[in-house]
């Protein structure tokens, strides 16, 4: 790749003056803006976990609508009111982040498809930039700029009304949080046995069927004689709404190896993607020998390809939700067709979630390495492949991390963990500014060695899937140990099928 040769006279793109110093200043603004938007997610996540998303979403939609009105008012008299743009953009960024962040709680309503809908939400956010070309087309057709902003503010008002009337006061509970326990007192067996609500009907039906059908007259007489002892009454059922185990605290959660490795993976990926976006114009200028029309064309192609985020993120969501509907927390399958056929154990839900996350992160890191390789090759048409991989990885990594937190950790910590991850990634991504200055200064505009270093750094992203392999083995050993401990059985009718166990 050849550095851009100096050209006599000022350079212009789309009528605007451009220069090396301007690129450095714009990259600094891009870096700081990205950091602030990501850093604000931690306090937002803590507030959302404590008070729920409703109040935060109402505040966010209000700030976003107010920002649109402030920009419209400033555009009415730009010479006197241009200072309002800074206040308006502050409200705009804060309000938009509030609405985006609170939307991530909606997928809790979709049970086994939660990760898929989280991916859809993240994909829609990541591809939202494609709406601006549409707005520009409307503006080019003669629609007043102030009218466009007022309509945008009205859309924010619709979001406010929808949240006010439809969103609940309390947070959306996750599928695991909606589970409950039925305590059954088997006084005739001499012990108490706790089962979950979804197992209650199956267990009582199985026991009742075994007790109601005898193989000989003696068994039937025995059942008739002791009917009052064998029948379960409503007095034997107690609803227990208390959680079976206490949820880990936020401080204990953020020091777990799983969360720390997710921070490493996310930070490295974020730095790799943001550096490419910040240096893209300079790299394209080098590849086109200063042909600014070609640079503008490729920049437009990169913008349109952002729509791929919305189209591809459901793929990673489906990987995260793969076969979860066939899983349960250790319960057995339905009654076998034949009497001698043993019951099959269903897949363990947590183990399946870890397996799905392992596949998702391996695929994402593989694509990230592929993106790093294509970035090393100084070929202009090949950069379209880099654009596609950049967009896909950008949607995949956020969806995979969000799905991992939703699958492994309690939903009451989802906002705080996502905010902490965004904050750490934002701090780490500040390194893109010195990397950009090194590329434009000592390296003479050639990003080769920076890309080589980032490619080597990207390999650390495989530490997370490797840890998930070990974590899955640990879960499998725990499940085997749990099955070995279930050795106390009550056998009825001379069969080898366990009717109840402790």
Coordinates of C-alpha atoms in Angstrom, one line a residue:
X1 CA 0.0 0.0 0.0
X2 CA 1.4 3.4 -1.0
X3 CA 1.0 6.4 1.1
X4 CA -1.0 9.3 -0.3
X5 CA 1.3 11.6 -2.3
X6 CA 1.1 15.2 -1.5
X7 CA -0.9 17.3 -3.9
X8 CA -0.3 21.0 -4.6
X9 CA -3.3 23.2 -3.7
X10 CA -6.2 22.5 -1.4
X11 CA -8.2 19.2 -1.7
X12 CA -12.0 19.2 -1.8
X13 CA -14.6 16.4 -1.4
X14 CA -18.2 17.2 -2.2
X15 CA -17.3 20.9 -2.2
X16 CA -15.7 20.8 1.3
X17 CA -12.0 21.5 2.0
X18 CA -10.2 18.4 3.4
X19 CA -6.6 17.9 4.8
X20 CA -4.6 15.6 6.9
X21 CA -5.1 17.8 10.0
X22 CA -8.8 17.7 9.5
X23 CA -8.8 13.9 9.3
X24 CA -6.9 13.7 12.5
X25 CA -9.4 16.1 14.2
X26 CA -12.4 14.3 12.9
X27 CA -11.0 10.9 14.1
X28 CA -10.5 12.4 17.5
X29 CA -14.1 13.6 17.6
X30 CA -15.2 10.2 16.4
X31 CA -13.1 8.5 19.2
X32 CA -14.4 10.8 22.0
X33 CA -18.0 10.6 20.8
X34 CA -17.9 6.8 20.6
X35 CA -16.3 6.7 24.1
X36 CA -19.0 8.9 25.7
X37 CA -21.9 7.0 24.2
X38 CA -20.5 3.7 25.4
X39 CA -19.4 4.9 28.8
X40 CA -22.8 6.3 29.7
X41 CA -24.3 2.7 29.5
X42 CA -22.9 1.7 32.9
X43 CA -24.9 4.2 35.0
X44 CA -27.9 3.6 32.7
X45 CA -27.6 -0.1 33.3
X46 CA -27.4 0.3 37.0
X47 CA -30.5 2.6 37.1
X48 CA -32.4 0.2 34.7
X49 CA -31.7 -2.8 36.9
X50 CA -32.9 -1.0 40.0
X51 CA -35.9 0.9 38.8
X52 CA -36.8 -0.8 35.6
X53 CA -36.7 0.4 32.0
X54 CA -40.0 2.3 32.0
X55 CA -38.9 5.5 33.6
X56 CA -35.6 5.5 31.8
X57 CA -37.3 5.0 28.4
X58 CA -39.8 7.9 29.2
X59 CA -36.8 10.1 30.0
X60 CA -34.9 9.0 26.9
X61 CA -37.8 9.6 24.5
X62 CA -38.4 13.1 26.0
X63 CA -34.7 14.0 25.7
X64 CA -34.6 12.8 22.1
X65 CA -37.7 14.7 21.1
X66 CA -36.4 17.8 22.8
X67 CA -33.1 17.5 20.9
X68 CA -34.9 17.5 17.6
X69 CA -36.9 20.6 18.5
X70 CA -33.8 22.4 19.7
X71 CA -32.0 21.6 16.4
X72 CA -35.0 22.8 14.4
X73 CA -35.2 26.0 16.5
X74 CA -31.4 26.6 15.9
X75 CA -31.9 26.0 12.2
X76 CA -34.5 28.8 12.2
X77 CA -31.8 31.4 13.0
X78 CA -28.5 29.6 12.6
X79 CA -26.3 32.7 13.0
X80 CA -27.7 33.6 16.4
X81 CA -28.8 30.1 17.7
X82 CA -26.0 27.8 16.4
X83 CA -24.8 27.4 20.0
X84 CA -27.9 25.3 20.7
X85 CA -26.4 22.5 18.6
X86 CA -24.1 21.4 21.4
X87 CA -26.9 21.2 23.9
X88 CA -29.2 19.4 21.4
X89 CA -26.6 16.8 20.5
X90 CA -26.1 16.1 24.2
X91 CA -29.8 15.4 24.7
X92 CA -29.8 13.5 21.4
X93 CA -27.1 11.1 22.4
X94 CA -28.4 10.6 25.9
X95 CA -32.0 10.1 24.8
X96 CA -31.1 7.8 21.9
X97 CA -28.9 5.6 24.2
X98 CA -31.7 5.4 26.8
X99 CA -34.2 4.2 24.2
X100 CA -31.7 1.7 22.7
X101 CA -30.6 0.3 26.0
X102 CA -34.1 -0.2 27.4
X103 CA -35.1 -2.0 24.2
X104 CA -32.8 -4.8 25.2
X105 CA -35.1 -5.8 28.0
X106 CA -38.0 -6.6 25.7
X107 CA -36.6 -10.0 24.5
X108 CA -37.2 -11.4 28.0
X109 CA -40.8 -11.8 26.9
X110 CA -39.9 -14.3 24.2
X111 CA -38.5 -17.2 26.3
X112 CA -36.4 -19.6 24.3
X113 CA -36.0 -17.0 21.5
X114 CA -34.6 -14.4 23.8
X115 CA -31.1 -14.3 22.2
X116 CA -32.7 -14.1 18.7
X117 CA -34.7 -11.0 19.6
X118 CA -31.7 -9.4 21.4
X119 CA -29.8 -9.9 18.2
X120 CA -32.6 -8.2 16.2
X121 CA -32.6 -5.2 18.6
X122 CA -28.9 -4.8 18.3
X123 CA -29.0 -5.3 14.5
X124 CA -31.6 -2.6 14.2
X125 CA -29.5 -0.2 16.3
X126 CA -26.3 -1.0 14.4
X127 CA -28.0 -0.5 11.0
X128 CA -29.9 2.6 11.9
X129 CA -27.4 4.8 10.0
X130 CA -29.0 3.7 6.7
X131 CA -32.0 5.9 7.6
X132 CA -30.0 9.0 7.0
X133 CA -29.7 8.5 3.2
X134 CA -33.4 8.2 3.1
X135 CA -33.8 11.5 5.1
X136 CA -31.3 13.1 2.7
X137 CA -33.4 12.0 -0.3
X138 CA -36.5 13.6 1.3
X139 CA -34.5 16.7 1.9
X140 CA -33.2 16.8 -1.7
X141 CA -36.8 16.6 -2.9
X142 CA -37.5 19.9 -1.2
X143 CA -38.8 19.0 2.2
X144 CA -37.8 21.7 4.7
X145 CA -35.1 20.7 7.2
X146 CA -37.2 22.1 10.1
X147 CA -40.2 20.0 9.1
X148 CA -38.1 16.8 9.0
X149 CA -36.9 17.5 12.5
X150 CA -40.4 18.2 13.8
X151 CA -41.7 15.0 12.3
X152 CA -38.8 13.2 14.0
X153 CA -39.7 14.8 17.3
X154 CA -43.3 13.6 16.8
X155 CA -42.0 10.0 16.3
X156 CA -40.2 10.4 19.7
X157 CA -43.6 11.5 21.2
X158 CA -45.2 8.3 19.9
X159 CA -42.4 6.3 21.6
X160 CA -43.2 8.2 24.8
X161 CA -47.0 7.4 24.6
X162 CA -46.3 3.8 23.8
X163 CA -44.0 3.4 26.8
X164 CA -46.4 5.3 29.1
X165 CA -49.4 3.1 28.3
X166 CA -47.9 -0.2 27.5
X167 CA -44.7 -0.7 29.5
X168 CA -45.0 -2.1 33.0
X169 CA -43.6 -0.4 36.1
X170 CA -41.5 -3.3 37.1
X171 CA -38.6 -4.8 34.9
X172 CA -39.4 -7.5 32.4
X173 CA -38.5 -10.8 34.2
X174 CA -36.4 -13.4 32.3
X175 CA -37.7 -16.9 31.6
X176 CA -35.8 -18.3 34.6
X177 CA -37.2 -15.6 36.9
X178 CA -40.8 -16.6 36.0
X179 CA -40.3 -20.2 37.2
X180 CA -41.9 -21.2 40.5
X181 CA -41.7 -24.1 42.9
X182 CA -44.5 -26.4 44.1
X183 CA -43.8 -28.2 47.3
X184 CA -45.5 -31.5 47.6
X185 CA -45.7 -33.2 50.9
X186 CA -45.7 -37.0 50.4
X187 CA -46.7 -37.9 53.9
X188 CA -47.3 -41.5 52.9
X189 CA -43.8 -41.8 51.6
X190 CA -42.1 -40.2 54.6
X191 CA -40.3 -37.3 52.9
X192 CA -40.9 -34.0 51.2
X193 CA -39.9 -33.5 47.6
X194 CA -39.7 -30.2 45.7
X195 CA -40.3 -30.0 42.0
X196 CA -40.8 -27.1 39.7
X197 CA -44.2 -26.0 38.5
X198 CA -43.6 -27.3 35.0
X199 CA -42.8 -30.8 36.4
X200 CA -45.8 -30.8 38.8
X201 CA -48.4 -32.0 36.3
X202 CA -46.2 -34.7 34.8
X203 CA -45.1 -36.0 38.2
X204 CA -48.6 -36.2 39.8
X205 CA -50.0 -37.8 36.7
X206 CA -47.3 -40.5 36.6
X207 CA -47.7 -41.3 40.3
X208 CA -51.5 -41.3 40.1
X209 CA -51.4 -43.7 37.1
X210 CA -49.0 -46.0 38.8
X211 CA -51.1 -46.1 41.9
X212 CA -54.5 -46.5 40.2
X213 CA -53.6 -49.5 38.0
X214 CA -52.8 -52.8 39.8
X215 CA -51.5 -56.0 38.4
X216 CA -53.6 -58.2 40.7
X217 CA -56.5 -58.2 43.0
X218 CA -54.4 -57.9 46.1
X219 CA -52.8 -54.7 44.8
X220 CA -56.3 -53.3 44.0
X221 CA -57.6 -54.1 47.5
X222 CA -54.5 -52.5 49.0
X223 CA -55.1 -49.3 47.0
X224 CA -58.8 -49.2 48.0
X225 CA -58.0 -49.8 51.6
X226 CA -55.4 -47.1 51.8
X227 CA -57.0 -44.7 49.4
X228 CA -57.3 -42.0 52.0
X229 CA -53.5 -42.1 52.5
X230 CA -52.5 -42.3 48.8
X231 CA -54.6 -39.4 47.5
X232 CA -53.0 -36.0 47.4
X233 CA -55.1 -33.2 48.9
X234 CA -54.7 -29.5 48.4
X235 CA -53.4 -29.3 52.0
X236 CA -50.3 -31.1 50.8
X237 CA -49.5 -28.5 48.2
X238 CA -47.7 -25.3 49.1
X239 CA -46.7 -22.5 46.7
X240 CA -43.2 -21.3 47.4
X241 CA -42.3 -18.1 45.6
X242 CA -38.9 -17.7 47.2
X243 CA -35.9 -18.3 44.9
X244 CA -34.1 -21.6 45.3
X245 CA -30.7 -19.9 45.5
X246 CA -29.5 -16.4 46.0
X247 CA -28.4 -14.5 42.9
X248 CA -24.7 -13.5 42.9
X249 CA -24.0 -9.8 43.5
X250 CA -22.7 -7.5 40.8
X251 CA -19.2 -7.3 42.3
X252 CA -18.9 -11.0 42.4
X253 CA -20.1 -11.4 38.9
X254 CA -17.7 -9.0 37.2
X255 CA -14.7 -10.9 38.6
X256 CA -15.7 -14.3 37.2
X257 CA -13.5 -15.6 34.5
X258 CA -16.4 -15.8 32.0
X259 CA -17.1 -12.1 32.3
X260 CA -13.5 -11.0 32.3
X261 CA -12.8 -13.0 29.1
X262 CA -15.9 -11.5 27.5
X263 CA -14.4 -8.1 28.3
X264 CA -11.1 -9.1 26.6
X265 CA -12.9 -10.3 23.5
X266 CA -15.2 -7.3 23.3
X267 CA -12.5 -4.8 23.9
X268 CA -10.2 -6.2 21.2
X269 CA -13.0 -6.5 18.7
X270 CA -14.2 -3.0 19.4
X271 CA -10.8 -1.5 19.0
X272 CA -10.3 -3.4 15.7
X273 CA -13.6 -2.3 14.2
X274 CA -13.4 1.3 15.4
X275 CA -9.8 1.8 14.1
X276 CA -10.9 0.6 10.7
X277 CA -13.8 3.0 10.6
X278 CA -11.7 5.9 11.8
X279 CA -8.9 5.3 9.3
X280 CA -11.1 4.1 6.4
X281 CA -11.0 7.4 4.4
X282 CA -7.2 7.7 4.7
X283 CA -6.8 4.1 3.6
X284 CA -9.1 4.5 0.6
X285 CA -7.3 7.7 -0.4
X286 CA -4.0 5.7 -0.4
X287 CA -5.5 2.9 -2.5
X288 CA -7.0 5.2 -5.0
X289 CA -4.0 7.5 -5.4
X290 CA -6.1 10.5 -4.2
X291 CA -9.1 9.9 -6.4
X292 CA -11.7 11.5 -4.0
X293 CA -14.7 10.5 -6.2
X294 CA -13.8 6.8 -5.8
X295 CA -13.3 7.4 -2.1
X296 CA -16.7 8.9 -1.8
X297 CA -18.2 6.0 -3.8
X298 CA -16.7 3.4 -1.5
X299 CA -17.7 5.3 1.6
X300 CA -21.3 5.3 0.3
X301 CA -21.0 1.5 -0.3
X302 CA -19.8 1.0 3.3
X303 CA -22.8 3.1 4.6
X304 CA -25.3 1.1 2.6
X305 CA -23.8 -2.2 3.8
X306 CA -24.6 -1.3 7.4
X307 CA -28.1 -2.7 6.6
X308 CA -26.4 -6.2 6.8
X309 CA -26.3 -5.8 10.6
X310 CA -30.1 -6.2 10.7
X311 CA -30.1 -9.0 8.1
X312 CA -27.3 -11.1 9.7
X313 CA -27.7 -10.7 13.4
X314 CA -30.7 -13.1 13.6
X315 CA -28.2 -15.8 12.5
X316 CA -26.1 -15.4 15.7
X317 CA -29.3 -15.2 17.7
X318 CA -30.5 -18.5 16.3
X319 CA -27.1 -20.1 17.2
X320 CA -27.5 -18.8 20.7
X321 CA -31.0 -20.2 21.0
X322 CA -30.3 -23.5 19.2
X323 CA -32.4 -26.4 20.7
X324 CA -33.2 -24.6 23.9
X325 CA -36.8 -25.5 23.5
X326 CA -35.8 -29.2 23.8
X327 CA -34.0 -28.6 27.0
X328 CA -35.1 -28.6 30.6
X329 CA -33.4 -28.4 34.0
X330 CA -32.7 -32.1 34.3
X331 CA -36.3 -33.3 34.0
X332 CA -37.2 -36.5 32.0
X333 CA -38.9 -36.9 28.7
X334 CA -42.5 -37.9 28.5
X335 CA -43.6 -41.5 29.2
X336 CA -42.0 -43.9 26.8
X337 CA -44.1 -45.8 24.3
X338 CA -43.2 -49.2 25.6
X339 CA -43.1 -50.3 29.3
X340 CA -39.6 -51.7 29.1
X341 CA -38.1 -48.7 27.3
X342 CA -36.2 -46.4 29.7
X343 CA -37.0 -42.8 29.9
X344 CA -34.6 -40.5 28.1
X345 CA -33.0 -37.6 29.8
X346 CA -33.5 -34.2 28.2
X347 CA -30.6 -31.9 27.5
X348 CA -29.5 -29.7 30.4
X349 CA -30.5 -26.1 29.6
X350 CA -27.4 -24.4 31.0
X351 CA -25.1 -26.8 29.3
X352 CA -26.9 -26.2 26.0
X353 CA -26.6 -22.4 26.5
X354 CA -22.9 -22.7 27.1
X355 CA -22.5 -24.9 24.0
X356 CA -24.4 -22.4 21.8
X357 CA -22.3 -19.5 23.1
X358 CA -19.2 -21.5 22.3
X359 CA -20.2 -21.9 18.7
X360 CA -21.3 -18.2 18.4
X361 CA -18.0 -16.8 19.7
X362 CA -15.9 -19.2 17.7
X363 CA -17.7 -18.1 14.5
X364 CA -17.5 -14.4 15.4
X365 CA -13.7 -14.6 16.1
X366 CA -13.1 -16.6 13.0
X367 CA -14.8 -13.9 10.9
X368 CA -12.8 -11.2 12.8
X369 CA -9.6 -12.9 11.9
X370 CA -10.8 -13.1 8.3
X371 CA -11.5 -9.4 8.4
X372 CA -8.0 -8.7 9.6
X373 CA -6.5 -10.8 6.8
X374 CA -8.5 -8.9 4.1
X375 CA -7.5 -5.6 5.6
X376 CA -3.8 -6.5 5.1
X377 CA -4.2 -6.9 1.3
X378 CA -3.8 -3.5 -0.5
X379 CA -6.5 -4.3 -3.1
X380 CA -9.4 -1.8 -3.6
X381 CA -12.1 -4.2 -4.7
X382 CA -11.2 -6.6 -1.9
X383 CA -12.1 -3.8 0.5
X384 CA -15.8 -4.5 -0.2
X385 CA -15.2 -7.9 1.3
X386 CA -13.7 -6.1 4.3
X387 CA -16.8 -3.9 4.5
X388 CA -19.1 -6.9 4.6
X389 CA -17.0 -8.8 7.2
X390 CA -16.7 -5.6 9.3
X391 CA -20.5 -5.1 9.3
X392 CA -21.2 -8.8 10.1
X393 CA -18.7 -9.0 12.9
X394 CA -20.0 -5.7 14.4
X395 CA -23.5 -7.1 14.7
X396 CA -22.3 -10.6 15.7
X397 CA -20.1 -9.6 18.6
X398 CA -22.6 -7.4 20.3
X399 CA -25.4 -10.0 19.8
X400 CA -23.2 -12.8 21.1
X401 CA -22.1 -10.9 24.2
X402 CA -25.7 -9.8 24.9
X403 CA -27.0 -13.3 24.4
X404 CA -24.2 -14.7 26.7
X405 CA -25.1 -12.3 29.6
X406 CA -28.8 -13.1 29.1
X407 CA -28.2 -16.8 29.1
X408 CA -25.6 -17.2 32.0
X409 CA -26.3 -14.4 34.4
X410 CA -29.6 -13.3 36.1
X411 CA -31.8 -10.8 34.2
X412 CA -31.6 -8.5 37.2
X413 CA -27.9 -7.9 36.4
X414 CA -28.2 -7.7 32.6
X415 CA -28.2 -3.9 32.4
X416 CA -25.3 -3.4 34.8
X417 CA -23.1 -6.1 33.1
X418 CA -23.8 -4.7 29.7
X419 CA -23.0 -1.2 30.9
X420 CA -19.7 -2.4 32.5
X421 CA -18.7 -4.2 29.3
X422 CA -19.5 -1.1 27.2
X423 CA -17.5 1.1 29.6
X424 CA -14.4 -1.1 29.6
X425 CA -14.6 -1.5 25.8
X426 CA -14.9 2.3 25.4
X427 CA -11.8 2.9 27.5
X428 CA -9.8 0.4 25.6
X429 CA -11.0 1.7 22.2
X430 CA -9.4 5.1 23.1
X431 CA -6.2 3.5 21.9
X432 CA -7.4 3.9 18.3
X433 CA -6.4 7.6 18.4
X434 CA -2.6 7.0 19.1
X435 CA -2.8 4.2 16.6
X436 CA -4.2 6.5 14.0
X437 CA -1.6 9.2 14.8
X438 CA 1.1 6.5 14.4
X439 CA -0.3 5.5 11.1
X440 CA -0.5 9.1 9.8
X441 CA 2.9 10.1 11.3
X442 CA 5.8 7.6 11.6
X443 CA 4.2 5.1 9.3
X444 CA 3.6 7.6 6.6
X445 CA -0.1 6.8 6.1
X446 CA 0.5 3.1 5.7
X447 CA -1.7 1.0 8.1
X448 CA 0.1 -2.3 7.4
X449 CA 1.9 -2.7 10.7
X450 CA -1.0 -1.4 12.7
X451 CA -3.2 -4.0 11.0
X452 CA -0.6 -6.7 11.6
X453 CA -0.5 -5.9 15.3
X454 CA -4.3 -5.8 15.6
X455 CA -4.6 -9.1 13.7
X456 CA -2.3 -10.7 16.3
X457 CA -4.2 -9.1 19.1
X458 CA -7.5 -10.5 17.6
X459 CA -6.3 -14.1 18.3
X460 CA -6.8 -13.4 22.0
X461 CA -10.5 -13.5 21.3
X462 CA -10.3 -17.3 21.1
X463 CA -9.6 -17.4 24.8
X464 CA -13.3 -17.1 25.6
X465 CA -14.5 -20.0 23.5
X466 CA -11.6 -22.1 24.9
X467 CA -12.8 -21.3 28.4
X468 CA -16.3 -22.2 27.4
X469 CA -15.1 -25.6 26.4
X470 CA -13.6 -26.1 29.9
X471 CA -16.7 -24.7 31.5
X472 CA -19.0 -27.0 29.6
X473 CA -16.9 -30.0 30.7
X474 CA -17.3 -28.8 34.3
X475 CA -21.1 -28.6 33.9
X476 CA -21.2 -32.1 32.4
X477 CA -19.2 -33.5 35.4
X478 CA -21.6 -31.7 37.8
X479 CA -24.6 -33.3 36.0
X480 CA -23.0 -36.7 36.2
X481 CA -22.4 -36.3 39.9
X482 CA -25.9 -35.1 40.4
X483 CA -27.3 -38.2 38.6
X484 CA -25.0 -40.4 40.7
X485 CA -26.4 -38.9 43.9
X486 CA -30.0 -39.7 42.9
X487 CA -29.9 -43.2 44.4
X488 CA -33.0 -43.3 46.7
X489 CA -35.9 -44.6 44.7
X490 CA -39.5 -45.7 45.5
X491 CA -40.5 -48.6 43.3
X492 CA -44.1 -49.4 42.6
X493 CA -45.7 -52.5 40.9
X494 CA -42.3 -54.3 40.7
X495 CA -40.9 -52.1 37.9
X496 CA -37.4 -50.6 37.7
X497 CA -38.7 -47.2 36.8
X498 CA -38.1 -44.6 39.6
X499 CA -41.3 -43.0 40.6
X500 CA -39.8 -40.4 42.9
X501 CA -36.3 -39.6 44.0
X502 CA -34.4 -37.3 46.3

